[in-house]
């Protein structure tokens, strides 16, 4: 398809200003990607320090006060600054317009603004870390968050600003999918990644304002002693929990739906097959986005919900798992009898399938009220949500990073270190978090700096696991940085994928297409050859 030589979006202009003020969605995506990778590295460094502290039962490296700050900074960085924006902002920005056959997003200026608003919000959060840190946990539970002597207001402002950026991105993607689809590209022909980002955007736009509001209220409680959530002033801390989880449960689907979108792209490409049921994947994404709004109470089973409410929230939570299971079956059936080509993206997808499956199953387990009373606020819950957030979102992010690396850079990464790193990340993850299920079940509370010496064996395994995981991540950083400059040329479509984004040069030219795209061969149609390709 490279018949007509074209300038890539990178080579087209090289000044710093051309990046700072860029209106090209691909450049905005690249800016996001580098920023997010830096934040991931920071959050990862905090995580390593947390695990180091748990090498021994008593005070190992730091005081319990420092430990409180550390796990808060880790959670805040990972959840608010990395996981929530990650796949949509970096890969969604780069790919969504190409996948719908558009030249750009609907509002390129808003898109650029969303990046700089995000960057500003992140800087404010980072400044709060230097201004003494925060020790409330990423959840900012009141009444403590309203009185903690740490830099809570600054962190709240930063997260609020990041939320504004999330809404901007969500609106942009929704309008883009509605109004900029190329002629002939009907809704039910859209790539599944687009559907996933679309469903995510709906949650972002509807739920994030609630988060913004509740953060402002905590800030007012903290700064001006409003007492809204403080029983000493007639306020209600449970009101906070309702409002917070009304956003933050849907937010877990903001994290995992885009990951599911990545998996739905990688599997057909590497199995060279149509998805087993396109419709089931689309409708289950929409189903998750909808039901995700009805389950927040499962975070409050031990906070005095009525028995009826607890039962209802428990059942609705399990319904989300049904939609997730529909997807898992679909992916597995797509792989079945496929002409599978093993590549690093697919290895990360396999890790996703295994870890997300266990994450989801333990979610169903904690959604059973009686079991949750035992596991709530223990390392068991920590393990559950790391299985879904790291095992789900991070592995899919790594799959996306490798899968679309040739698209974005025009270069290949080396497969052998890629495979070694994928195994290290997977094994390191299991070593880190399987022990935490066992620890939590045995009674290890979450967020404690010290622990009973009886737990030391499992704690040590977990810490060693974090080193293996960290080594895998460093290896990935090293070979990708090398490949960026030295990697072999990829050609336009190294995976011989049918998906729309691969039908334009890699890296794409400024307005994405050399010729207006045609969509008569579907995004997953492996039965017909593409024009210009003999098969
Ligand atoms: C498959 C369906 C899922 C179900 C049924 C489920 C259920 C639950 C339940 C009941 C809790 C509360 C446990 C407790 O605090 O005692 C919980 C906590 C949590 N879940 Fe899930 N979950 C699911 C999927 C996910 C996904 C996909 C993510 C993220 C990508 C996620 C992230 C979290 C987080 C972050 C927490 C803990 C928040 C905190 O207290 O710090 N869950 N989950
Ligand atoms: Cu939840």
Coordinates of C-alpha atoms and ligand atoms in Angstrom, one line a residue:
X1 CA 0.0 0.0 0.0
X2 CA 3.0 2.3 0.1
X3 CA 2.8 2.9 -3.6
X4 CA 2.8 6.6 -3.1
X5 CA 5.7 7.7 -0.9
X6 CA 4.6 9.9 1.9
X7 CA 5.9 11.9 4.8
X8 CA 5.3 10.3 8.2
X9 CA 3.6 12.2 11.0
X10 CA 6.9 12.3 12.8
X11 CA 9.1 13.5 10.0
X12 CA 6.7 16.0 8.7
X13 CA 7.7 18.7 11.2
X14 CA 10.4 18.4 13.8
X15 CA 10.5 21.6 15.9
X16 CA 9.6 21.4 19.6
X17 CA 6.7 23.7 19.0
X18 CA 5.3 21.4 16.4
X19 CA 4.9 18.8 19.2
X20 CA 3.8 21.2 22.0
X21 CA 1.0 22.7 19.9
X22 CA 0.3 19.7 17.7
X23 CA -3.3 19.2 16.5
X24 CA -2.4 15.7 15.1
X25 CA -4.2 13.0 17.2
X26 CA -1.2 10.7 16.7
X27 CA 1.2 13.1 18.2
X28 CA -1.1 13.8 21.1
X29 CA -1.2 10.0 21.6
X30 CA 2.6 9.8 21.5
X31 CA 2.8 12.7 24.1
X32 CA 0.4 10.8 26.3
X33 CA 2.3 7.5 25.9
X34 CA 5.7 9.0 27.0
X35 CA 4.1 10.8 29.9
X36 CA 2.2 7.7 31.0
X37 CA 5.3 5.5 30.8
X38 CA 7.2 8.0 33.0
X39 CA 4.3 7.8 35.6
X40 CA 4.2 4.0 35.4
X41 CA 7.9 4.0 36.2
X42 CA 7.4 6.3 39.2
X43 CA 4.4 4.2 40.5
X44 CA 6.5 1.1 40.0
X45 CA 9.4 2.5 42.0
X46 CA 7.0 3.2 44.9
X47 CA 5.7 -0.4 44.6
X48 CA 9.2 -1.8 44.9
X49 CA 9.8 0.2 48.0
X50 CA 6.5 -1.0 49.6
X51 CA 7.6 -4.6 49.0
X52 CA 11.1 -3.9 50.4
X53 CA 9.6 -2.7 53.6
X54 CA 7.8 -6.1 53.9
X55 CA 11.0 -8.1 53.6
X56 CA 11.0 -8.2 57.4
X57 CA 8.1 -8.2 59.9
X58 CA 9.1 -5.1 61.9
X59 CA 10.3 -1.7 60.7
X60 CA 12.7 -2.6 57.9
X61 CA 13.4 0.6 55.9
X62 CA 11.0 3.2 57.0
X63 CA 8.6 4.4 59.7
X64 CA 4.9 3.4 59.6
X65 CA 4.1 7.0 58.8
X66 CA 6.4 6.9 55.7
X67 CA 4.9 3.6 54.8
X68 CA 1.4 5.2 54.8
X69 CA 2.6 7.9 52.4
X70 CA 4.3 5.4 50.2
X71 CA 1.3 3.1 49.5
X72 CA -0.8 6.2 49.0
X73 CA 1.6 7.6 46.5
X74 CA 1.8 4.3 44.8
X75 CA -2.0 3.9 44.5
X76 CA -2.6 7.5 43.5
X77 CA 0.0 7.4 40.8
X78 CA -1.0 4.0 39.4
X79 CA -4.8 4.4 39.5
X80 CA -5.4 8.1 38.9
X81 CA -2.4 9.0 36.8
X82 CA -1.6 5.8 34.9
X83 CA -4.3 3.1 34.7
X84 CA -7.4 5.3 34.1
X85 CA -6.0 7.3 31.2
X86 CA -3.6 4.6 30.0
X87 CA -5.0 2.7 27.0
X88 CA -7.6 5.3 25.8
X89 CA -5.3 8.3 26.0
X90 CA -2.3 6.8 24.4
X91 CA -3.5 4.1 22.0
X92 CA -7.1 5.4 21.7
X93 CA -5.8 8.8 20.6
X94 CA -3.3 7.3 18.2
X95 CA -5.6 4.6 16.6
X96 CA -9.2 5.5 17.0
X97 CA -9.4 8.1 14.2
X98 CA -7.5 5.8 11.9
X99 CA -9.7 2.9 12.8
X100 CA -12.8 4.8 11.8
X101 CA -11.2 6.1 8.6
X102 CA -11.0 9.7 9.8
X103 CA -8.2 12.3 9.4
X104 CA -8.3 13.2 13.0
X105 CA -10.6 13.4 16.1
X106 CA -13.7 15.5 16.0
X107 CA -12.1 18.3 18.1
X108 CA -8.3 18.4 17.7
X109 CA -7.9 21.5 19.8
X110 CA -9.8 20.0 22.7
X111 CA -7.7 16.9 22.3
X112 CA -4.5 18.9 22.6
X113 CA -6.0 20.8 25.6
X114 CA -6.8 17.5 27.2
X115 CA -3.2 16.4 27.1
X116 CA -1.9 19.6 28.7
X117 CA -4.7 19.6 31.3
X118 CA -3.7 16.1 32.1
X119 CA 0.0 17.1 32.3
X120 CA -0.9 20.0 34.6
X121 CA -3.0 17.9 36.9
X122 CA -0.3 15.3 37.1
X123 CA 2.3 17.9 38.0
X124 CA 0.0 19.2 40.8
X125 CA -0.3 15.6 42.2
X126 CA 3.5 15.2 41.9
X127 CA 4.0 18.5 43.8
X128 CA 1.8 17.3 46.6
X129 CA 4.2 14.4 46.9
X130 CA 7.1 16.7 47.5
X131 CA 5.0 18.9 49.7
X132 CA 4.9 16.2 52.3
X133 CA 3.0 13.5 50.5
X134 CA -0.4 12.1 51.3
X135 CA -1.3 9.3 53.7
X136 CA -5.0 8.6 53.2
X137 CA -4.8 5.8 50.6
X138 CA -5.8 6.4 47.0
X139 CA -9.5 6.2 48.2
X140 CA -9.3 9.4 50.4
X141 CA -11.7 7.9 52.9
X142 CA -13.3 10.4 55.3
X143 CA -13.3 11.4 58.1
X144 CA -9.5 10.9 58.1
X145 CA -9.0 12.5 54.7
X146 CA -10.7 15.6 55.9
X147 CA -8.3 16.0 58.8
X148 CA -5.0 14.4 57.6
X149 CA -2.2 16.9 58.2
X150 CA -0.7 15.9 54.8
X151 CA -1.0 17.6 51.4
X152 CA -4.5 16.3 50.8
X153 CA -6.0 19.4 49.2
X154 CA -3.2 19.7 46.6
X155 CA -3.6 16.1 45.6
X156 CA -7.4 16.4 45.3
X157 CA -7.0 19.5 43.1
X158 CA -4.5 17.5 40.9
X159 CA -6.9 14.5 40.5
X160 CA -9.8 16.8 39.8
X161 CA -7.9 18.4 37.0
X162 CA -6.9 15.0 35.6
X163 CA -10.6 14.1 35.7
X164 CA -11.4 17.2 33.6
X165 CA -9.0 15.9 31.0
X166 CA -10.6 12.5 31.1
X167 CA -14.0 14.0 30.3
X168 CA -12.6 16.0 27.4
X169 CA -11.1 12.9 25.9
X170 CA -14.3 11.0 26.4
X171 CA -16.4 13.6 24.6
X172 CA -14.0 13.8 21.8
X173 CA -14.0 10.0 21.2
X174 CA -17.8 9.8 21.4
X175 CA -18.3 12.5 18.8
X176 CA -15.6 11.1 16.6
X177 CA -17.2 7.7 16.4
X178 CA -20.6 9.2 15.8
X179 CA -19.7 11.7 13.2
X180 CA -16.4 10.9 11.5
X181 CA -16.8 7.3 10.4
X182 CA -15.7 6.9 6.8
X183 CA -18.5 6.3 4.2
X184 CA -19.4 2.6 4.2
X185 CA -18.2 2.0 7.8
X186 CA -21.4 1.1 9.7
X187 CA -21.5 0.7 13.4
X188 CA -21.4 -3.1 13.2
X189 CA -18.3 -3.0 11.1
X190 CA -16.2 -1.0 13.6
X191 CA -13.1 -2.6 15.0
X192 CA -13.8 -4.0 18.4
X193 CA -11.1 -1.7 19.9
X194 CA -13.3 1.2 18.8
X195 CA -16.3 -0.3 20.5
X196 CA -14.4 -0.8 23.7
X197 CA -13.1 2.8 23.7
X198 CA -16.6 4.0 22.9
X199 CA -18.1 2.2 25.8
X200 CA -15.3 3.5 28.1
X201 CA -15.9 7.0 26.9
X202 CA -19.5 6.8 27.9
X203 CA -18.5 5.8 31.5
X204 CA -15.9 8.5 31.6
X205 CA -18.3 11.2 30.6
X206 CA -21.1 10.1 32.9
X207 CA -19.2 9.0 36.0
X208 CA -16.2 11.4 36.2
X209 CA -18.3 14.5 37.2
X210 CA -19.5 12.6 40.3
X211 CA -15.8 12.0 41.2
X212 CA -15.0 15.7 40.6
X213 CA -17.9 16.7 42.8
X214 CA -17.0 14.4 45.7
X215 CA -13.3 15.5 45.6
X216 CA -14.3 19.1 45.8
X217 CA -16.5 18.3 48.8
X218 CA -13.7 16.5 50.6
X219 CA -11.4 19.4 49.8
X220 CA -14.0 21.8 51.4
X221 CA -14.2 19.5 54.4
X222 CA -10.5 19.6 54.7
X223 CA -9.8 23.3 54.0
X224 CA -12.9 25.0 55.5
X225 CA -14.2 22.3 58.0
X226 CA -17.5 22.1 56.2
X227 CA -18.2 18.9 58.0
X228 CA -20.2 17.3 55.2
X229 CA -18.7 13.9 55.8
X230 CA -17.7 14.4 59.5
X231 CA -20.0 13.0 62.1
X232 CA -18.6 15.4 64.6
X233 CA -20.3 18.2 62.6
X234 CA -23.4 16.2 61.8
X235 CA -21.9 14.9 58.5
X236 CA -22.0 11.4 57.1
X237 CA -18.9 9.4 56.1
X238 CA -20.9 6.8 54.4
X239 CA -22.3 9.4 52.0
X240 CA -18.6 9.8 50.9
X241 CA -18.3 6.1 50.3
X242 CA -21.4 6.0 48.2
X243 CA -20.4 8.9 46.1
X244 CA -16.8 7.7 45.8
X245 CA -17.6 4.2 44.7
X246 CA -20.4 5.4 42.4
X247 CA -17.5 6.7 40.3
X248 CA -14.8 4.3 41.3
X249 CA -16.5 1.1 40.6
X250 CA -17.4 2.2 37.0
X251 CA -13.8 3.4 36.9
X252 CA -12.5 -0.1 37.2
X253 CA -14.3 -0.7 33.8
X254 CA -12.7 2.5 32.5
X255 CA -9.5 0.6 33.2
X256 CA -10.4 -2.8 31.9
X257 CA -12.7 -2.3 29.0
X258 CA -10.0 -0.7 26.8
X259 CA -7.8 -3.7 27.8
X260 CA -10.5 -6.0 26.5
X261 CA -10.5 -4.0 23.3
X262 CA -6.8 -4.6 22.9
X263 CA -7.3 -8.3 23.4
X264 CA -10.1 -8.3 20.9
X265 CA -7.7 -6.9 18.3
X266 CA -4.6 -9.0 19.0
X267 CA -6.3 -12.3 19.1
X268 CA -7.9 -12.2 15.6
X269 CA -4.6 -10.9 14.1
X270 CA -2.5 -13.6 15.6
X271 CA -5.0 -16.4 15.1
X272 CA -5.8 -15.2 11.6
X273 CA -9.5 -15.6 12.2
X274 CA -12.7 -13.6 12.6
X275 CA -13.8 -13.1 16.2
X276 CA -16.0 -16.0 17.2
X277 CA -18.9 -13.7 17.7
X278 CA -18.5 -10.0 17.0
X279 CA -21.9 -9.0 18.3
X280 CA -21.4 -10.8 21.6
X281 CA -18.2 -8.8 22.2
X282 CA -19.8 -5.5 21.3
X283 CA -22.9 -6.0 23.4
X284 CA -21.0 -7.4 26.4
X285 CA -18.9 -4.2 26.4
X286 CA -22.0 -2.1 26.4
X287 CA -23.5 -4.4 29.1
X288 CA -20.4 -4.0 31.3
X289 CA -20.5 -0.2 30.9
X290 CA -24.2 -0.2 32.0
X291 CA -24.2 -2.7 34.8
X292 CA -20.9 -1.3 36.1
X293 CA -23.0 1.6 37.4
X294 CA -25.2 -0.6 39.6
X295 CA -22.6 -2.4 41.7
X296 CA -20.8 0.2 43.8
X297 CA -22.3 -1.1 47.0
X298 CA -20.1 -4.1 47.0
X299 CA -17.4 -1.9 48.5
X300 CA -19.6 -1.3 51.5
X301 CA -20.7 -4.7 52.6
X302 CA -19.2 -4.2 56.0
X303 CA -20.2 -0.5 56.3
X304 CA -23.8 -1.1 57.4
X305 CA -25.7 -1.7 54.1
X306 CA -29.1 -3.3 54.7
X307 CA -29.2 -7.1 54.1
X308 CA -31.4 -6.5 51.0
X309 CA -29.1 -3.9 49.6
X310 CA -26.1 -6.1 50.2
X311 CA -27.8 -9.0 48.4
X312 CA -28.8 -6.9 45.5
X313 CA -25.4 -5.3 45.0
X314 CA -23.8 -8.8 45.3
X315 CA -26.0 -10.2 42.6
X316 CA -25.5 -7.2 40.3
X317 CA -21.8 -7.5 40.7
X318 CA -21.8 -11.1 39.6
X319 CA -23.7 -10.0 36.5
X320 CA -20.7 -8.0 35.4
X321 CA -18.7 -11.2 35.7
X322 CA -21.2 -12.9 33.3
X323 CA -20.5 -10.3 30.6
X324 CA -16.8 -10.6 31.2
X325 CA -17.1 -14.4 30.9
X326 CA -18.9 -14.0 27.6
X327 CA -15.8 -12.2 26.3
X328 CA -13.4 -14.7 27.7
X329 CA -15.3 -17.6 26.0
X330 CA -15.3 -15.6 22.7
X331 CA -11.6 -15.0 22.8
X332 CA -10.9 -18.7 23.6
X333 CA -13.2 -19.9 20.8
X334 CA -11.5 -17.4 18.4
X335 CA -8.1 -18.9 19.2
X336 CA -9.4 -22.5 18.8
X337 CA -8.2 -24.0 15.6
X338 CA -6.7 -20.6 14.6
X339 CA -3.5 -20.5 12.7
X340 CA -1.8 -19.1 15.8
X341 CA 1.5 -17.2 15.3
X342 CA 3.1 -16.8 18.7
X343 CA 4.4 -13.2 19.2
X344 CA 5.1 -11.1 22.2
X345 CA 1.7 -9.3 22.0
X346 CA 0.0 -12.6 22.1
X347 CA 2.1 -13.8 25.0
X348 CA 0.9 -10.8 27.0
X349 CA -2.6 -11.6 25.9
X350 CA -2.3 -15.1 27.2
X351 CA -1.1 -13.6 30.5
X352 CA -4.2 -11.4 30.4
X353 CA -6.5 -14.3 29.9
X354 CA -5.2 -16.3 32.8
X355 CA -4.8 -13.4 35.2
X356 CA -8.0 -11.7 34.3
X357 CA -9.9 -15.0 34.7
X358 CA -8.6 -15.4 38.3
X359 CA -9.1 -11.7 39.0
X360 CA -12.7 -12.0 37.9
X361 CA -13.3 -15.2 39.8
X362 CA -12.0 -13.8 43.0
X363 CA -14.2 -10.7 42.3
X364 CA -17.2 -13.0 42.3
X365 CA -15.9 -14.5 45.5
X366 CA -15.6 -11.2 47.3
X367 CA -19.0 -10.2 45.9
X368 CA -20.5 -13.0 48.0
X369 CA -21.3 -10.9 51.1
X370 CA -20.5 -13.6 53.7
X371 CA -17.0 -14.3 52.2
X372 CA -16.3 -10.6 51.9
X373 CA -16.8 -10.0 55.6
X374 CA -13.8 -12.3 56.1
X375 CA -11.6 -10.9 53.3
X376 CA -12.5 -7.2 53.4
X377 CA -9.6 -4.9 54.2
X378 CA -7.1 -7.8 53.9
X379 CA -4.4 -8.6 51.5
X380 CA -6.9 -10.8 49.7
X381 CA -8.6 -7.7 48.3
X382 CA -5.3 -6.3 47.4
X383 CA -4.5 -9.5 45.4
X384 CA -8.0 -9.4 43.7
X385 CA -7.6 -5.9 42.4
X386 CA -4.0 -6.4 41.3
X387 CA -5.0 -9.4 39.3
X388 CA -7.6 -7.3 37.4
X389 CA -5.6 -4.0 37.3
X390 CA -2.1 -5.4 36.6
X391 CA -3.1 -8.8 35.2
X392 CA -5.8 -7.2 33.2
X393 CA -5.0 -3.6 32.3
X394 CA -1.2 -3.6 32.5
X395 CA -0.7 -6.8 30.5
X396 CA -3.0 -5.5 27.8
X397 CA -1.2 -2.2 27.8
X398 CA 2.1 -4.2 27.3
X399 CA 0.4 -6.2 24.5
X400 CA -0.8 -2.9 22.9
X401 CA 2.7 -1.4 23.2
X402 CA 4.3 -4.3 21.3
X403 CA 1.4 -4.8 18.9
X404 CA 1.3 -1.2 17.8
X405 CA 5.0 -0.4 18.2
X406 CA 5.6 -1.0 14.5
X407 CA 2.5 1.0 13.6
X408 CA 3.7 4.0 15.6
X409 CA 7.5 3.8 14.9
X410 CA 7.8 1.9 11.7
X411 CA 10.3 -0.4 13.5
X412 CA 10.2 -3.9 14.9
X413 CA 11.2 -4.9 18.5
X414 CA 13.3 -8.1 18.9
X415 CA 11.0 -11.1 19.6
X416 CA 13.4 -13.1 21.8
X417 CA 13.9 -10.6 24.6
X418 CA 10.2 -9.8 24.1
X419 CA 9.2 -13.3 25.0
X420 CA 11.7 -13.5 27.9
X421 CA 10.3 -10.3 29.3
X422 CA 6.7 -11.5 28.9
X423 CA 7.5 -14.6 30.9
X424 CA 9.3 -12.6 33.6
X425 CA 6.4 -10.2 34.0
X426 CA 3.9 -13.1 34.2
X427 CA 6.0 -15.2 36.6
X428 CA 6.9 -12.2 38.7
X429 CA 3.3 -11.1 38.9
X430 CA 2.2 -14.5 40.2
X431 CA 5.0 -14.7 42.7
X432 CA 4.1 -11.3 44.0
X433 CA 0.3 -11.6 44.3
X434 CA -0.6 -15.3 44.8
X435 CA 1.0 -15.1 48.3
X436 CA -1.2 -12.1 49.0
X437 CA -4.3 -14.2 48.5
X438 CA -3.0 -16.6 51.1
X439 CA -1.8 -13.9 53.4
X440 CA -5.1 -12.1 53.3
X441 CA -7.0 -15.3 53.9
X442 CA -4.8 -16.0 56.9
X443 CA -5.6 -12.5 58.3
X444 CA -2.9 -10.1 57.0
X445 CA -4.6 -6.7 57.0
X446 CA -4.0 -4.4 54.0
X447 CA -2.1 -1.1 54.4
X448 CA -0.1 -2.2 57.5
X449 CA 3.6 -1.4 57.7
X450 CA 4.5 -4.3 60.0
X451 CA 3.2 -7.8 60.4
X452 CA 3.2 -10.9 62.5
X453 CA 6.5 -12.9 62.0
X454 CA 4.4 -15.9 61.0
X455 CA 3.7 -14.2 57.7
X456 CA 7.3 -13.6 56.8
X457 CA 7.8 -16.5 54.4
X458 CA 4.9 -15.5 52.1
X459 CA 5.8 -11.8 52.4
X460 CA 9.4 -12.6 51.3
X461 CA 8.2 -14.6 48.3
X462 CA 6.0 -11.7 47.4
X463 CA 8.9 -9.3 47.6
X464 CA 11.2 -11.5 45.5
X465 CA 8.3 -11.7 43.0
X466 CA 8.3 -7.9 42.7
X467 CA 12.0 -8.0 41.7
X468 CA 11.2 -10.5 38.9
X469 CA 8.3 -8.4 37.7
X470 CA 10.5 -5.3 37.9
X471 CA 13.3 -7.0 35.9
X472 CA 10.8 -7.9 33.2
X473 CA 9.6 -4.3 33.0
X474 CA 13.2 -2.9 32.8
X475 CA 14.0 -5.4 30.1
X476 CA 11.0 -4.2 28.1
X477 CA 12.0 -0.6 28.6
X478 CA 15.6 -1.4 27.4
X479 CA 14.8 -3.2 24.2
X480 CA 12.0 -0.9 23.2
X481 CA 14.2 2.2 23.7
X482 CA 16.9 0.4 21.6
X483 CA 14.4 -0.6 18.9
X484 CA 13.0 3.0 18.6
X485 CA 16.3 3.9 17.0
X486 CA 17.9 0.7 15.9
X487 CA 15.0 -1.8 15.3
X488 CA 14.6 -3.4 11.9
X489 CA 12.2 -1.7 9.5
X490 CA 8.8 -3.1 10.0
X491 CA 7.1 -2.4 6.7
X492 CA 3.5 -1.2 6.7
X493 CA 1.8 -4.4 8.0
X494 CA 4.3 -6.7 9.8
X495 CA 1.5 -8.8 11.3
X496 CA -0.4 -9.1 8.0
X497 CA -3.4 -7.9 9.9
X498 CA -6.7 -7.1 8.2
X499 CA -7.5 -4.4 10.8
X500 CA -8.0 -0.9 9.3
X501 CA -5.1 0.8 11.1
X502 CA -2.7 -1.5 9.2
X503 CA -4.0 -0.5 5.8
X504 CA -2.1 2.8 5.9
X505 CA 1.6 3.3 6.0
X506 CA 3.5 2.7 9.2
X507 CA 4.1 5.3 10.7
X508 CA 1.1 6.9 9.1
X509 CA 1.3 10.3 7.3
X510 CA -0.1 13.4 8.8
X511 CA -3.7 13.0 7.9
X512 CA -3.5 9.2 8.2
X513 CA -4.3 8.0 4.7
X514 CA -2.5 8.3 1.4
X515 CA -5.8 7.3 -0.4
X516 CA -9.3 7.4 1.1
X517 CA -9.7 4.1 2.8
X518 CA -12.2 1.4 1.6
X519 CA -14.0 -0.8 4.0
X520 CA -15.4 -3.5 1.8
X521 CA -13.0 -6.0 3.3
X522 CA -13.9 -6.2 7.0
X523 CA -11.5 -5.5 9.9
X524 CA -11.2 -9.3 10.6
X525 CA -11.9 -10.8 7.2
X526 CA -9.1 -13.3 6.8
X527 CA -10.9 -15.2 4.0
X528 CA -10.2 -12.5 1.3
X529 CA -6.9 -11.1 0.3
X530 CA -6.2 -7.4 0.8
X531 CA -5.5 -5.3 -2.3
X532 CA -1.8 -5.2 -2.9
X533 CA -1.2 -8.4 -0.9
X534 CA -0.9 -11.8 -2.4
X535 CA -1.9 -14.7 -0.3
Ligands
LIG1 C1 -15.4 -9.4 37.3 C2 -16.1 -8.8 38.1 C3 -15.7 -8.1 39.4 C4 -16.3 -8.3 40.6 C5 -17.5 -9.2 40.8 C6 -15.6 -7.5 41.6 C7 -15.9 -7.5 42.9 C8 -15.2 -6.7 43.9 C9 -15.6 -6.6 45.2 C10 -16.8 -7.2 45.8 C11 -14.7 -5.8 45.9 C12 -14.7 -5.3 47.3 C13 -14.0 -6.2 48.2 C14 -13.7 -5.6 49.5 O1 -13.3 -4.4 49.6 O2 -13.9 -6.3 50.5 C15 -13.8 -5.4 44.9 C16 -12.7 -4.6 45.1 C17 -11.9 -4.0 44.1 N1 -12.0 -4.3 42.8 FE1 -13.2 -5.7 41.9 N2 -14.5 -6.9 41.0 C18 -14.5 -7.2 39.7 C19 -13.7 -6.8 38.7 C20 -12.8 -5.8 38.9 C21 -12.0 -5.1 37.9 C22 -12.1 -5.5 36.4 C23 -11.2 -4.2 38.5 C24 -10.2 -3.3 37.9 C25 -9.7 -3.3 36.7 C26 -11.5 -4.3 39.9 C27 -10.8 -3.5 40.8 C28 -11.1 -3.5 42.2 C29 -10.5 -2.6 43.1 C30 -9.5 -1.5 42.8 C31 -11.0 -2.9 44.4 C32 -10.6 -2.4 45.7 C33 -10.7 -1.0 46.0 C34 -10.1 -0.7 47.4 O3 -10.8 -0.9 48.4 O4 -9.0 -0.1 47.4 N3 -12.4 -5.2 40.1 N4 -14.1 -6.0 43.7
LIG2 CU1 -16.2 -2.4 42.7

